[in-house]
Amino acid sequence: MSDQVYLYIALGIYFAAMLLIGYLAFRKTSDHEDYMLGGRGLPPWVAALSAGASDMSGWLIMGLPGAIFVTGLLESWIAIGLLIGSYLNWRLVAPRLRAYTEVARNSITIPSFFENRTRDRSHLLRSVSSVIILVFFTLYASSGMVAGGKFFESAFGGDYMLGMILVVVVTLAYTLFGGFLGASLTDVVQGLMMVIALIVVPVVALFTIGNFDETATRINDVNPAALSLFGDGSLSTVAVVMFIVSGLAWGLGYFGQPHIIVRFMALRTPQEAASARRIGTSWQFLSLLGAVVSGLVGVAYFSKFGDGPSDPETVVLLLSQVLLHPLVAGLVLAAVLAAIMSTLSSQLIVCSSALVEDLYRAVRKEVPGQKTLLWLGRIGVLIVAIVAGILAVNPNDTILGLVSFAWAGFGAAFGPIVLLSLYWRKLTNWGALAGMVVGAVTVFVYKAIDSALEIGLYELLPAFILALLAAMIVSLVKPNTDPEIDREFTETGAIVAVKGTKAGTEATAARAEARRVAAEEASGK
């Protein structure tokens, strides 16, 4: 049997597993809240692995190892920043957001939470949030489709369009019918595939080279600065400081990523965020470490055996193909697709929620039935996928360029508002809107300024600071006196303060039952 056949067998096994999980999730999805938020029933390990897999995308297996392969450990400051940011996100945001979104009129999306939290009766805050999500994520999803097509083209020698369509169809199938639960459960498998690939490949390569000493020696021979966190001394102190600060600033982006923090809202209880944090941080540490080591070991391996990658970002793929059995190498290649597809599915669900929950329901006075909303959600996924697919047919630098700072855009537009919503009682709807607009605009403006002046500072940091200041200043100038805001803020603090998973589960069940009774009374039953 040829190597290519083994690769296709591995790919077929992976695609079949994703479709099966999507079908099982479909059978458990009965209403709109199930479709958008999994019925707030994710166990900690599912939420943790799902958040990690939907976060990292192909950058983890291709982008980061490629950067380390070329530059060395100086590029690892981004990984360090992301690890710190992810930990703080689970620590600061997860438990309180899980509690607050339920208290604030059972909000099931980030835009609806902003509106309910600040009692924005104009619906402007919710609408602007939704538009930001749709613009960035449609382009982001398009980029994922492009990456899938190009990966299929380079790894399997297939046609770009055929590869892109195959990736889109499979992702769309389990997302369209399985909804949030389908995306989350497939993320678990995809997250495990990613971390296993990033452990197996560098370990096998290391033993093939010989030992740690020979590996370090060969890395030093090729690039003496590769093992230094501060470069080779050719950069000025200011440039190195800017590089480090910019890398660490990536961690700020976590607080505002809708496709990540929505996993916090889907936890069974706020108290389970602690378990999820430990699992998620451990997964991310192992994954990032594996990616960094893969890039470094790749330098030593190809120094000894030659024929290195023409494209540095394919270093893990090439190592897997030359070191592992074709079937195992095929599973590693499938792990790269898993990284791409896990992010793509999460983006489609968030875009669907923005269309249906935050735009459609905002303009409709009558409330549609749950089945209607469920199918509208599926139609929303399909619409976004079609638009993103059309953009991906002829990929261009404009789309990919926009996606490169989408992390900064979401981090600056939503991050400060999320933190203030959770921890600052005085945030108002106009303050939140001002912060959101200032953050998004600053990312674009500062990016242009930095390109012209070559400052070298990641645009997320100044945009985040300015957005935070704008939200606070406007909130203080135009305060909100609604007593319900104070009551909900206090109630959220009390819920988060409940210790113990069992106590938290009982409290959550009691609140769910109270909501059910209130809904029946409101409907006249």
mmCIF file of N, CA, C and O in Angstrom, residues 209-277:
data_model
loop_
_atom_site.group_PDB
_atom_site.id
_atom_site.type_symbol
_atom_site.label_atom_id
_atom_site.label_comp_id
_atom_site.label_asym_id
_atom_site.label_seq_id
_atom_site.Cartn_x
_atom_site.Cartn_y
_atom_site.Cartn_z
ATOM 1 N N ILE A 209 17.807 12.297 16.213
ATOM 2 C CA ILE A 209 19.041 13.087 16.169
ATOM 3 C C ILE A 209 20.109 12.447 17.048
ATOM 4 O O ILE A 209 21.279 12.373 16.679
ATOM 5 N N GLY A 210 19.737 11.967 18.215
ATOM 6 C CA GLY A 210 20.690 11.308 19.109
ATOM 7 C C GLY A 210 20.441 11.624 20.562
ATOM 8 O O GLY A 210 19.989 10.779 21.319
ATOM 9 N N ASN A 211 20.693 12.868 20.977
ATOM 10 C CA ASN A 211 20.504 13.258 22.373
ATOM 11 C C ASN A 211 20.359 14.775 22.471
ATOM 12 O O ASN A 211 20.467 15.494 21.468
ATOM 13 N N PHE A 212 20.155 15.255 23.701
ATOM 14 C CA PHE A 212 19.953 16.686 23.920
ATOM 15 C C PHE A 212 21.205 17.491 23.555
ATOM 16 O O PHE A 212 21.105 18.573 22.969
ATOM 17 N N ASP A 213 22.361 16.996 23.925
ATOM 18 C CA ASP A 213 23.603 17.739 23.685
ATOM 19 C C ASP A 213 23.835 17.957 22.197
ATOM 20 O O ASP A 213 24.181 19.068 21.759
ATOM 21 N N GLU A 214 23.685 16.890 21.411
ATOM 22 C CA GLU A 214 23.897 17.034 19.974
ATOM 23 C C GLU A 214 22.859 17.959 19.359
ATOM 24 O O GLU A 214 23.163 18.766 18.477
ATOM 25 N N THR A 215 21.616 17.855 19.852
ATOM 26 C CA THR A 215 20.553 18.730 19.341
ATOM 27 C C THR A 215 20.887 20.196 19.608
ATOM 28 O O THR A 215 20.801 21.049 18.712
ATOM 29 N N ALA A 216 21.279 20.511 20.863
ATOM 30 C CA ALA A 216 21.629 21.896 21.221
ATOM 31 C C ALA A 216 22.825 22.386 20.421
ATOM 32 O O ALA A 216 22.860 23.550 19.966
ATOM 33 N N THR A 217 23.822 21.525 20.230
ATOM 34 C CA THR A 217 25.022 21.912 19.474
ATOM 35 C C THR A 217 24.664 22.257 18.040
ATOM 36 O O THR A 217 25.131 23.269 17.484
ATOM 37 N N ARG A 218 23.859 21.428 17.416
ATOM 38 C CA ARG A 218 23.480 21.687 16.016
ATOM 39 C C ARG A 218 22.629 22.951 15.883
ATOM 40 O O ARG A 218 22.760 23.695 14.923
ATOM 41 N N ILE A 219 21.767 23.186 16.857
ATOM 42 C CA ILE A 219 20.961 24.416 16.820
ATOM 43 C C ILE A 219 21.868 25.638 16.920
ATOM 44 O O ILE A 219 21.710 26.618 16.179
ATOM 45 N N ASN A 220 22.848 25.591 17.833
ATOM 46 C CA ASN A 220 23.798 26.704 17.989
ATOM 47 C C ASN A 220 24.634 26.918 16.746
ATOM 48 O O ASN A 220 24.969 28.056 16.392
ATOM 49 N N ASP A 221 25.011 25.826 16.079
ATOM 50 C CA ASP A 221 25.811 25.949 14.864
ATOM 51 C C ASP A 221 25.049 26.661 13.752
ATOM 52 O O ASP A 221 25.607 27.455 12.998
ATOM 53 N N VAL A 222 23.747 26.361 13.647
ATOM 54 C CA VAL A 222 22.924 26.975 12.597
ATOM 55 C C VAL A 222 22.560 28.412 12.949
ATOM 56 O O VAL A 222 22.642 29.328 12.125
ATOM 57 N N ASN A 223 22.145 28.623 14.212
ATOM 58 C CA ASN A 223 21.708 29.952 14.654
ATOM 59 C C ASN A 223 22.075 30.139 16.115
ATOM 60 O O ASN A 223 21.368 29.678 17.008
ATOM 61 N N PRO A 224 23.191 30.825 16.397
ATOM 62 C CA PRO A 224 23.662 30.995 17.785
ATOM 63 C C PRO A 224 22.647 31.686 18.699
ATOM 64 O O PRO A 224 22.716 31.544 19.922
ATOM 65 N N ALA A 225 21.702 32.429 18.100
ATOM 66 C CA ALA A 225 20.719 33.164 18.916
ATOM 67 C C ALA A 225 19.439 32.377 19.121
ATOM 68 O O ALA A 225 18.533 32.840 19.824
ATOM 69 N N ALA A 226 19.353 31.180 18.531
ATOM 70 C CA ALA A 226 18.092 30.435 18.548
ATOM 71 C C ALA A 226 17.630 30.089 19.957
ATOM 72 O O ALA A 226 16.433 30.055 20.232
ATOM 73 N N LEU A 227 18.565 29.829 20.870
ATOM 74 C CA LEU A 227 18.201 29.413 22.222
ATOM 75 C C LEU A 227 18.166 30.570 23.211
ATOM 76 O O LEU A 227 18.110 30.363 24.423
ATOM 77 N N SER A 228 18.185 31.798 22.702
ATOM 78 C CA SER A 228 18.138 32.981 23.561
ATOM 79 C C SER A 228 16.780 33.661 23.457
ATOM 80 O O SER A 228 16.251 33.853 22.360
ATOM 81 N N LEU A 229 16.225 34.029 24.601
ATOM 82 C CA LEU A 229 14.953 34.748 24.618
ATOM 83 C C LEU A 229 15.099 36.212 24.223
ATOM 84 O O LEU A 229 14.101 36.910 24.046
ATOM 85 N N PHE A 230 16.350 36.674 24.077
ATOM 86 C CA PHE A 230 16.589 38.102 23.832
ATOM 87 C C PHE A 230 17.332 38.366 22.526
ATOM 88 O O PHE A 230 17.872 39.444 22.314
ATOM 89 N N GLY A 231 17.355 37.383 21.623
ATOM 90 C CA GLY A 231 17.962 37.598 20.315
ATOM 91 C C GLY A 231 19.471 37.480 20.332
ATOM 92 O O GLY A 231 20.082 37.054 21.316
ATOM 93 N N ASP A 232 20.087 37.882 19.220
ATOM 94 C CA ASP A 232 21.536 37.722 19.063
ATOM 95 C C ASP A 232 22.330 38.975 19.377
ATOM 96 O O ASP A 232 23.523 39.037 19.128
ATOM 97 N N GLY A 233 21.688 40.008 19.910
ATOM 98 C CA GLY A 233 22.399 41.248 20.235
ATOM 99 C C GLY A 233 22.411 42.259 19.116
ATOM 100 O O GLY A 233 22.889 43.381 19.292
ATOM 101 N N SER A 234 21.908 41.882 17.934
ATOM 102 C CA SER A 234 21.903 42.813 16.805
ATOM 103 C C SER A 234 20.807 43.860 16.951
ATOM 104 O O SER A 234 20.876 44.941 16.365
ATOM 105 N N LEU A 235 19.771 43.541 17.751
ATOM 106 C CA LEU A 235 18.689 44.491 17.968
ATOM 107 C C LEU A 235 19.024 45.416 19.130
ATOM 108 O O LEU A 235 19.704 45.023 20.087
ATOM 109 N N SER A 236 18.549 46.655 19.061
ATOM 110 C CA SER A 236 18.762 47.599 20.160
ATOM 111 C C SER A 236 17.939 47.174 21.366
ATOM 112 O O SER A 236 16.988 46.384 21.255
ATOM 113 N N THR A 237 18.301 47.712 22.531
ATOM 114 C CA THR A 237 17.570 47.390 23.759
ATOM 115 C C THR A 237 16.103 47.785 23.644
ATOM 116 O O THR A 237 15.206 47.051 24.070
ATOM 117 N N VAL A 238 15.863 48.955 23.034
ATOM 118 C CA VAL A 238 14.487 49.434 22.860
ATOM 119 C C VAL A 238 13.700 48.470 21.967
ATOM 120 O O VAL A 238 12.542 48.124 22.256
ATOM 121 N N ALA A 239 14.333 47.996 20.888
ATOM 122 C CA ALA A 239 13.662 47.083 19.963
ATOM 123 C C ALA A 239 13.325 45.763 20.652
ATOM 124 O O ALA A 239 12.240 45.208 20.461
ATOM 125 N N VAL A 240 14.236 45.262 21.471
ATOM 126 C CA VAL A 240 13.995 44.012 22.189
ATOM 127 C C VAL A 240 12.857 44.184 23.196
ATOM 128 O O VAL A 240 11.979 43.323 23.317
ATOM 129 N N VAL A 241 12.866 45.318 23.909
ATOM 130 C CA VAL A 241 11.800 45.598 24.876
ATOM 131 C C VAL A 241 10.447 45.675 24.166
ATOM 132 O O VAL A 241 9.444 45.117 24.647
ATOM 133 N N MET A 242 10.410 46.369 23.041
ATOM 134 C CA MET A 242 9.170 46.464 22.265
ATOM 135 C C MET A 242 8.690 45.076 21.831
ATOM 136 O O MET A 242 7.492 44.767 21.870
ATOM 137 N N PHE A 243 9.636 44.239 21.407
ATOM 138 C CA PHE A 243 9.305 42.893 20.957
ATOM 139 C C PHE A 243 8.706 42.081 22.100
ATOM 140 O O PHE A 243 7.697 41.390 21.933
ATOM 141 N N ILE A 244 9.318 42.181 23.272
ATOM 142 C CA ILE A 244 8.835 41.428 24.439
ATOM 143 C C ILE A 244 7.477 41.937 24.894
ATOM 144 O O ILE A 244 6.552 41.155 25.146
ATOM 145 N N VAL A 245 7.333 43.257 24.995
ATOM 146 C CA VAL A 245 6.066 43.848 25.429
ATOM 147 C C VAL A 245 4.954 43.494 24.447
ATOM 148 O O VAL A 245 3.829 43.145 24.848
ATOM 149 N N SER A 246 5.259 43.562 23.154
ATOM 150 C CA SER A 246 4.258 43.231 22.138
ATOM 151 C C SER A 246 3.842 41.769 22.233
ATOM 152 O O SER A 246 2.663 41.430 22.110
ATOM 153 N N GLY A 247 4.826 40.896 22.453
ATOM 154 C CA GLY A 247 4.517 39.475 22.588
ATOM 155 C C GLY A 247 3.628 39.201 23.782
ATOM 156 O O GLY A 247 2.627 38.480 23.688
ATOM 157 N N LEU A 248 3.989 39.785 24.923
ATOM 158 C CA LEU A 248 3.185 39.590 26.139
ATOM 159 C C LEU A 248 1.797 40.209 25.998
ATOM 160 O O LEU A 248 0.821 39.712 26.577
ATOM 161 N N ALA A 249 1.699 41.295 25.211
ATOM 162 C CA ALA A 249 0.410 41.976 25.039
ATOM 163 C C ALA A 249 -0.617 41.110 24.329
ATOM 164 O O ALA A 249 -1.828 41.360 24.435
ATOM 165 N N TRP A 250 -0.150 40.088 23.607
ATOM 166 C CA TRP A 250 -1.100 39.176 22.963
ATOM 167 C C TRP A 250 -2.061 38.569 23.992
ATOM 168 O O TRP A 250 -3.214 38.262 23.667
ATOM 169 N N GLY A 251 -1.589 38.400 25.224
ATOM 170 C CA GLY A 251 -2.439 37.815 26.261
ATOM 171 C C GLY A 251 -3.667 38.647 26.563
ATOM 172 O O GLY A 251 -4.700 38.102 26.994
ATOM 173 N N LEU A 252 -3.593 39.964 26.347
ATOM 174 C CA LEU A 252 -4.748 40.830 26.594
ATOM 175 C C LEU A 252 -5.916 40.490 25.672
ATOM 176 O O LEU A 252 -7.070 40.763 25.996
ATOM 177 N N GLY A 253 -5.599 39.932 24.512
ATOM 178 C CA GLY A 253 -6.644 39.657 23.533
ATOM 179 C C GLY A 253 -7.657 38.630 23.986
ATOM 180 O O GLY A 253 -8.808 38.616 23.518
ATOM 181 N N TYR A 254 -7.258 37.767 24.918
ATOM 182 C CA TYR A 254 -8.153 36.692 25.349
ATOM 183 C C TYR A 254 -9.464 37.196 25.931
ATOM 184 O O TYR A 254 -10.519 36.584 25.746
ATOM 185 N N PHE A 255 -9.408 38.306 26.661
ATOM 186 C CA PHE A 255 -10.605 38.785 27.359
ATOM 187 C C PHE A 255 -11.739 39.163 26.409
ATOM 188 O O PHE A 255 -12.881 39.271 26.842
ATOM 189 N N GLY A 256 -11.419 39.367 25.132
ATOM 190 C CA GLY A 256 -12.443 39.837 24.207
ATOM 191 C C GLY A 256 -12.734 38.926 23.035
ATOM 192 O O GLY A 256 -13.383 39.348 22.072
ATOM 193 N N GLN A 257 -12.284 37.678 23.082
ATOM 194 C CA GLN A 257 -12.525 36.754 21.951
ATOM 195 C C GLN A 257 -13.859 36.040 22.134
ATOM 196 O O GLN A 257 -13.976 35.148 22.962
ATOM 197 N N PRO A 258 -14.891 36.394 21.348
ATOM 198 C CA PRO A 258 -16.226 35.817 21.556
ATOM 199 C C PRO A 258 -16.255 34.298 21.450
ATOM 200 O O PRO A 258 -16.968 33.631 22.208
ATOM 201 N N HIS A 259 -15.496 33.714 20.521
ATOM 202 C CA HIS A 259 -15.554 32.273 20.312
ATOM 203 C C HIS A 259 -14.877 31.501 21.442
ATOM 204 O O HIS A 259 -15.085 30.287 21.572
ATOM 205 N N ILE A 260 -14.088 32.194 22.279
ATOM 206 C CA ILE A 260 -13.453 31.540 23.424
ATOM 207 C C ILE A 260 -14.291 31.730 24.683
ATOM 208 O O ILE A 260 -14.635 30.769 25.377
ATOM 209 N N ILE A 261 -14.648 32.970 24.979
ATOM 210 C CA ILE A 261 -15.340 33.233 26.243
ATOM 211 C C ILE A 261 -16.776 32.713 26.245
ATOM 212 O O ILE A 261 -17.374 32.552 27.316
ATOM 213 N N VAL A 262 -17.332 32.407 25.051
ATOM 214 C CA VAL A 262 -18.666 31.816 25.035
ATOM 215 C C VAL A 262 -18.629 30.427 25.671
ATOM 216 O O VAL A 262 -19.643 29.942 26.202
ATOM 217 N N ARG A 263 -17.452 29.771 25.666
ATOM 218 C CA ARG A 263 -17.322 28.476 26.342
ATOM 219 C C ARG A 263 -17.494 28.625 27.851
ATOM 220 O O ARG A 263 -17.993 27.718 28.510
ATOM 221 N N PHE A 264 -17.089 29.758 28.388
ATOM 222 C CA PHE A 264 -17.271 29.993 29.819
ATOM 223 C C PHE A 264 -18.763 30.053 30.158
ATOM 224 O O PHE A 264 -19.199 29.548 31.198
ATOM 225 N N MET A 265 -19.534 30.677 29.271
ATOM 226 C CA MET A 265 -20.969 30.824 29.492
ATOM 227 C C MET A 265 -21.687 29.482 29.448
ATOM 228 O O MET A 265 -22.779 29.343 29.996
ATOM 229 N N ALA A 266 -21.074 28.495 28.792
ATOM 230 C CA ALA A 266 -21.725 27.202 28.608
ATOM 231 C C ALA A 266 -21.395 26.197 29.702
ATOM 232 O O ALA A 266 -21.909 25.075 29.692
ATOM 233 N N LEU A 267 -20.534 26.566 30.653
ATOM 234 C CA LEU A 267 -20.215 25.667 31.771
ATOM 235 C C LEU A 267 -21.472 25.349 32.580
ATOM 236 O O LEU A 267 -22.403 26.155 32.654
ATOM 237 N N ARG A 268 -21.458 24.178 33.211
ATOM 238 C CA ARG A 268 -22.631 23.784 34.013
ATOM 239 C C ARG A 268 -22.825 24.712 35.203
ATOM 240 O O ARG A 268 -23.966 25.079 35.537
ATOM 241 N N THR A 269 -21.739 25.093 35.877
ATOM 242 C CA THR A 269 -21.817 26.003 37.015
ATOM 243 C C THR A 269 -20.593 26.915 37.025
ATOM 244 O O THR A 269 -19.549 26.565 36.464
ATOM 245 N N PRO A 270 -20.688 28.079 37.669
ATOM 246 C CA PRO A 270 -19.505 28.943 37.795
ATOM 247 C C PRO A 270 -18.368 28.265 38.549
ATOM 248 O O PRO A 270 -17.193 28.515 38.275
ATOM 249 N N GLN A 271 -18.711 27.411 39.506
ATOM 250 C CA GLN A 271 -17.686 26.776 40.340
ATOM 251 C C GLN A 271 -16.801 25.819 39.529
ATOM 252 O O GLN A 271 -15.653 25.570 39.892
ATOM 253 N N GLU A 272 -17.317 25.283 38.429
ATOM 254 C CA GLU A 272 -16.538 24.338 37.627
ATOM 255 C C GLU A 272 -15.487 25.020 36.765
ATOM 256 O O GLU A 272 -14.691 24.347 36.119
ATOM 257 N N ALA A 273 -15.467 26.347 36.787
ATOM 258 C CA ALA A 273 -14.437 27.075 36.043
ATOM 259 C C ALA A 273 -13.044 26.775 36.589
ATOM 260 O O ALA A 273 -12.061 26.800 35.845
ATOM 261 N N ALA A 274 -12.944 26.483 37.885
ATOM 262 C CA ALA A 274 -11.637 26.186 38.477
ATOM 263 C C ALA A 274 -11.042 24.913 37.886
ATOM 264 O O ALA A 274 -9.861 24.863 37.527
ATOM 265 N N SER A 275 -11.854 23.866 37.774
ATOM 266 C CA SER A 275 -11.380 22.612 37.171
ATOM 267 C C SER A 275 -11.039 22.823 35.700
ATOM 268 O O SER A 275 -10.013 22.328 35.208
ATOM 269 N N ALA A 276 -11.905 23.549 35.007
ATOM 270 C CA ALA A 276 -11.655 23.822 33.586
ATOM 271 C C ALA A 276 -10.369 24.617 33.403
ATOM 272 O O ALA A 276 -9.612 24.388 32.445
ATOM 273 N N ARG A 277 -10.106 25.542 34.313
ATOM 274 C CA ARG A 277 -8.881 26.347 34.221
ATOM 275 C C ARG A 277 -7.638 25.475 34.294
ATOM 276 O O ARG A 277 -6.700 25.645 33.523
#
